[in-house]
mmCIF file of C-alpha atoms in Angstrom:
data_model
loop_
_atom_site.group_PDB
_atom_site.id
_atom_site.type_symbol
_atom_site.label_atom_id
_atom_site.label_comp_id
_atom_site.label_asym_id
_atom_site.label_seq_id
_atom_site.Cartn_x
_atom_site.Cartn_y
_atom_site.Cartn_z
ATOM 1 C CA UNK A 1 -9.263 53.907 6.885
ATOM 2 C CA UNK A 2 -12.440 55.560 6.218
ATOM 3 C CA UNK A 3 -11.971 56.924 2.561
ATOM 4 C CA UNK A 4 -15.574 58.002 2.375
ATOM 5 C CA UNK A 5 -14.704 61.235 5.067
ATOM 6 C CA UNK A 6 -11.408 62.750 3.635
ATOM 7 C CA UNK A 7 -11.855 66.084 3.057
ATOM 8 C CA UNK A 8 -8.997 67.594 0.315
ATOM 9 C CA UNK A 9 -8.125 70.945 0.423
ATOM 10 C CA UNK A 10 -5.429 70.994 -1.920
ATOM 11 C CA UNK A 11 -3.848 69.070 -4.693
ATOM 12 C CA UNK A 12 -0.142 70.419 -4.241
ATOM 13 C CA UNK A 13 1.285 68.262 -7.642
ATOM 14 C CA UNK A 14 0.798 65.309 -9.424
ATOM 15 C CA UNK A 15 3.899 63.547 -10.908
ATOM 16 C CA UNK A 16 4.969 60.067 -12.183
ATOM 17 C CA UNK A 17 7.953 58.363 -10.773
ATOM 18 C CA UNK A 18 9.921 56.021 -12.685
ATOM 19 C CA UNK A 19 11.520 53.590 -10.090
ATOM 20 C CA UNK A 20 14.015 51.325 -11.192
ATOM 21 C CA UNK A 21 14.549 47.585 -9.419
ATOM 22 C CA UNK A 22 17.141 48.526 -6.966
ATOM 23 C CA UNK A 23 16.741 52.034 -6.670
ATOM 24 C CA UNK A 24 16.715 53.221 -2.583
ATOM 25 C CA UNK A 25 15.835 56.580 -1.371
ATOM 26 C CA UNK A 26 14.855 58.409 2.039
ATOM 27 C CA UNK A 27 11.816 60.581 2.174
ATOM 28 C CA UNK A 28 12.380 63.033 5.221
ATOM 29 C CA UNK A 29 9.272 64.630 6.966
ATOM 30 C CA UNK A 30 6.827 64.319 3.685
ATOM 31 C CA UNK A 31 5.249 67.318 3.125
ATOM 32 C CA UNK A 32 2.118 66.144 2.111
ATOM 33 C CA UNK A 33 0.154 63.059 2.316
ATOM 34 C CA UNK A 34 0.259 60.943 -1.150
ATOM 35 C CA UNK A 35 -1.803 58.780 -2.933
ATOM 36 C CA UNK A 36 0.931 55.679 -4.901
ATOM 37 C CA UNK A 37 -0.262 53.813 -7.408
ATOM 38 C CA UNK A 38 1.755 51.035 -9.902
ATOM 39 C CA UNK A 39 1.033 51.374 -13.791
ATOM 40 C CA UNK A 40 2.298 48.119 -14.654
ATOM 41 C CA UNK A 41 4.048 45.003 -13.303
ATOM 42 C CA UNK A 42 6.619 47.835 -10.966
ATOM 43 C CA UNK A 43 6.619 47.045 -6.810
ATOM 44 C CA UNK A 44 7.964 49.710 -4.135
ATOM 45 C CA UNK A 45 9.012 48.216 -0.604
ATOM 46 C CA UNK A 46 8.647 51.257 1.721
ATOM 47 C CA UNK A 47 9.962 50.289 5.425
ATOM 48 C CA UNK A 48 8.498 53.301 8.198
ATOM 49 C CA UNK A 49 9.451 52.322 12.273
ATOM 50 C CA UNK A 50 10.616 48.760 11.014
ATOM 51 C CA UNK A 51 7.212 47.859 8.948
ATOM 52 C CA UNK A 52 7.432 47.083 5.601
ATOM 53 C CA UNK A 53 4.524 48.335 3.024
ATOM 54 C CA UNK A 54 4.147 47.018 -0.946
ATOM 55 C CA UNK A 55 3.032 48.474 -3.373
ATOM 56 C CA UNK A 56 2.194 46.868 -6.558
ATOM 57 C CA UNK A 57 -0.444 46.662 -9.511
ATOM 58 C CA UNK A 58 -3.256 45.022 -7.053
ATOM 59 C CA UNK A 59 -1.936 47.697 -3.735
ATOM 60 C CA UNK A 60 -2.205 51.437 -3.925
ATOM 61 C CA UNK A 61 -0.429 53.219 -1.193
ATOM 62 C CA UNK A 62 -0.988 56.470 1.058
ATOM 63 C CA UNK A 63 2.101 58.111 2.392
ATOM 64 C CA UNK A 64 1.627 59.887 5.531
ATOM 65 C CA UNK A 65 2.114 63.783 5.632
ATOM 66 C CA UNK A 66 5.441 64.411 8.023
ATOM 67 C CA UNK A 67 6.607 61.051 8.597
ATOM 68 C CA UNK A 68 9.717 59.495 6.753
ATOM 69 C CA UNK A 69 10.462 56.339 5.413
ATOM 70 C CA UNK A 70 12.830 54.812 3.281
ATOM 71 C CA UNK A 71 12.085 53.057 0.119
ATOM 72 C CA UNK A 72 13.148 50.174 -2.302
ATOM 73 C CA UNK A 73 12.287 49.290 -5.987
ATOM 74 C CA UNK A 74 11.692 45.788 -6.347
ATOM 75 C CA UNK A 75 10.711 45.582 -9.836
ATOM 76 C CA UNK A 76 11.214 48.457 -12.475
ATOM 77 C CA UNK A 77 7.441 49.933 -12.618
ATOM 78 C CA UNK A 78 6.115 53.679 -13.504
ATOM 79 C CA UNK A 79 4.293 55.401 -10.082
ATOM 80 C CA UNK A 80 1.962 57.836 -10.582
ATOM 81 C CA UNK A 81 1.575 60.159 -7.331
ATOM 82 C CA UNK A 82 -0.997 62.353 -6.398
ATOM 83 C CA UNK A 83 0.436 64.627 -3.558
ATOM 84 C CA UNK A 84 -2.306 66.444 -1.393
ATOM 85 C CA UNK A 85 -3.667 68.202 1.215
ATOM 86 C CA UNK A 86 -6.802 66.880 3.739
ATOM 87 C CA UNK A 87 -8.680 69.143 6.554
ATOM 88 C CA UNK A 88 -8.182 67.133 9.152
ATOM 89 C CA UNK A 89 -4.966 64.276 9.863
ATOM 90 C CA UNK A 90 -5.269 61.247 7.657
ATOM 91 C CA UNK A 91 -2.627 58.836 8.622
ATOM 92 C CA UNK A 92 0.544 58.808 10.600
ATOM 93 C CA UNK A 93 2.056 55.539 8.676
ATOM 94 C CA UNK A 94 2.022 53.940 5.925
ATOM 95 C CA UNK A 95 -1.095 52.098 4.222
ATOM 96 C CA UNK A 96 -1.506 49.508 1.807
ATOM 97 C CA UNK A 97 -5.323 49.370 -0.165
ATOM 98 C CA UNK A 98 -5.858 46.503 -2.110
ATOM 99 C CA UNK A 99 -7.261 47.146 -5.630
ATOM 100 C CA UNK A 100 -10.466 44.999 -6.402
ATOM 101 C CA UNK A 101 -10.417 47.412 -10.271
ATOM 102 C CA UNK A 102 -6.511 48.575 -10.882
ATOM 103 C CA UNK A 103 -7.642 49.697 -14.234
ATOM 104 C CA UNK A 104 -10.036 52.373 -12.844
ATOM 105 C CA UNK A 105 -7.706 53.888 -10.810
ATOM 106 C CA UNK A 106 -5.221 54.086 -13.037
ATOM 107 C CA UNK A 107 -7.549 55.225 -16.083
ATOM 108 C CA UNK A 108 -8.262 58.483 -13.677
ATOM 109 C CA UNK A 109 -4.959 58.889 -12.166
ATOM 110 C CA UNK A 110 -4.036 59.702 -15.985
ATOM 111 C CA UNK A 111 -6.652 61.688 -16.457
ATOM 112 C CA UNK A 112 -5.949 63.745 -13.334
ATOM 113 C CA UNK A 113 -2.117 63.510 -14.425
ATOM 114 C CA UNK A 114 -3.193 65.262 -17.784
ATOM 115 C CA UNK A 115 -5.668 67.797 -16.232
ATOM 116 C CA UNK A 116 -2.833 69.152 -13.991
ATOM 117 C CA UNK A 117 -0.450 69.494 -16.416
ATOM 118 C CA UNK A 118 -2.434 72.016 -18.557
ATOM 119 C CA UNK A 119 -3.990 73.538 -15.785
ATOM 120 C CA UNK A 120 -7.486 71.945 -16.229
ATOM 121 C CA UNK A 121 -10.314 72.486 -14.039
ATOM 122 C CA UNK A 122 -9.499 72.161 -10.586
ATOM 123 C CA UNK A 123 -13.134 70.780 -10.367
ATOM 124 C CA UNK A 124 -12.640 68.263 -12.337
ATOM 125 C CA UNK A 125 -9.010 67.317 -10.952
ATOM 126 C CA UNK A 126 -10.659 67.337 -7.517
ATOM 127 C CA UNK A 127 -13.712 65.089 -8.787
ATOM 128 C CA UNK A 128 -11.396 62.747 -10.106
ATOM 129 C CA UNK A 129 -9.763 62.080 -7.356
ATOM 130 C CA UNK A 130 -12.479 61.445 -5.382
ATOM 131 C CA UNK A 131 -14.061 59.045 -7.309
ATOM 132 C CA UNK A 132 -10.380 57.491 -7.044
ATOM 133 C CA UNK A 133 -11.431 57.380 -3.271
ATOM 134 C CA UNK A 134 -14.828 56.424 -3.243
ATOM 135 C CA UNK A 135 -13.553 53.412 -5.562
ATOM 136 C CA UNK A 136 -10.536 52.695 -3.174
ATOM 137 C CA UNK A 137 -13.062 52.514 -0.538
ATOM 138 C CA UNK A 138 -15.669 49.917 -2.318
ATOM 139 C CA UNK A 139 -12.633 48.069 -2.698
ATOM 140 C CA UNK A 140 -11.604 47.791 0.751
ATOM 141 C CA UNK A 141 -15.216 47.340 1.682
ATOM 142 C CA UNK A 142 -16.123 44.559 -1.094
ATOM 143 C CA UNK A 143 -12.662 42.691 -0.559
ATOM 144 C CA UNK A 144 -12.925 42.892 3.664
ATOM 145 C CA UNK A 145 -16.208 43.701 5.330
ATOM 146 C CA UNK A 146 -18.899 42.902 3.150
ATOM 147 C CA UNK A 147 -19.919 39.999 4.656
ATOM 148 C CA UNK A 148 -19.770 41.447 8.186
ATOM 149 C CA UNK A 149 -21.454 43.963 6.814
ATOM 150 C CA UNK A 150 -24.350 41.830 5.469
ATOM 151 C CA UNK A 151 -24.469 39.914 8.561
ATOM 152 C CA UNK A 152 -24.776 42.742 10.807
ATOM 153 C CA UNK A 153 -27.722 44.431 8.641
ATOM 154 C CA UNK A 154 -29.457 41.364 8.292
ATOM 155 C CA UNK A 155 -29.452 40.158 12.066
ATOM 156 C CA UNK A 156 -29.071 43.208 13.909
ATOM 157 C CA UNK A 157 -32.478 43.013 15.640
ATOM 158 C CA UNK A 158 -31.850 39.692 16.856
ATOM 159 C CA UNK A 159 -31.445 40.046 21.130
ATOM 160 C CA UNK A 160 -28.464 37.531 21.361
ATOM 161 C CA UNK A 161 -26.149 39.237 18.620
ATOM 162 C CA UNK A 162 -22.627 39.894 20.326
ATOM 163 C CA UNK A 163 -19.602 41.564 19.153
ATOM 164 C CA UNK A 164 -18.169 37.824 18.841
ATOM 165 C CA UNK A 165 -20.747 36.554 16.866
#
């Protein structure tokens, strides 16, 4: 998922769910998409169309805007969730991110968290949050393609380069 070209055009709340080990519940036709992240040592098993997706302290998640899913805390763990609004379709499922800097994240997700609840700058909300993307997609690119990356740049001029190589 290419973080780098979301386009938000609203922030429709921000809340923290508690989730308890055990706890179940069905989300129906989500009416936004959301950004998931864990606090602390929590995990979420969400199952959408028979796939299971964790989320954890190293694995943000987005939830898709319309779909439904069902969900399962695995350990007791504090969610904060940013619930939004993009220009153009984001996802249809599901999506695990892999955090390379948890603490980052979560340091602005609080921040945000705060901001909404007094009615801060929208500005700075919206800022915020995408600096929580921009980091989420470092991450992604540090942890997965960086070396393909780096290969490609440095031996792109070469004639015999092929998609397998």
């Amino acid at each position: 998922m290419d973080f780098d070209s979301i386009v938000i055009t609203d922030i429709t709340s921000v809340i923290n769910v508690f989730s308890k080990k055990g706890r179940r519940s069905e989300v129906k036709s989500r009416p936004t998409y959301g950004l998931s992240i864990c606090n602390d040592a929590g995990q979420i098993t969400y199952t959408q169309s028979g796939v299971r997706t964790v989320e954890d302290y190293s694995h943000a998640v987005i939830l898709p805007k319309g779909e439904s899913y069902s969900l399962r805390g695995d350990e007791t763990g504090s969610f904060p969730v940013i619930n939004f609004n993009t220009l153009s379709p984001l996802t249809d499922r599901i999506i695990a991110v892999p955090l390379s800097n948890p603490e980052f994240i979560i340091k602005h997700c609080k921040e945000i968290q705060k901001l909404y609840s007094v009615g801060g700058s929208r500005a700075k909300i919206f800022s915020l949050l995408y600096e929580i993307f921009s980091e989420l997609s470092a991450s992604k690119e540090s942890n997965i393609l960086k070396p393909a990356i780096k290969y490609i740049l440095d031996n792109y001029s070469i004639p015999t380069l092929t998609n397998a190589t």
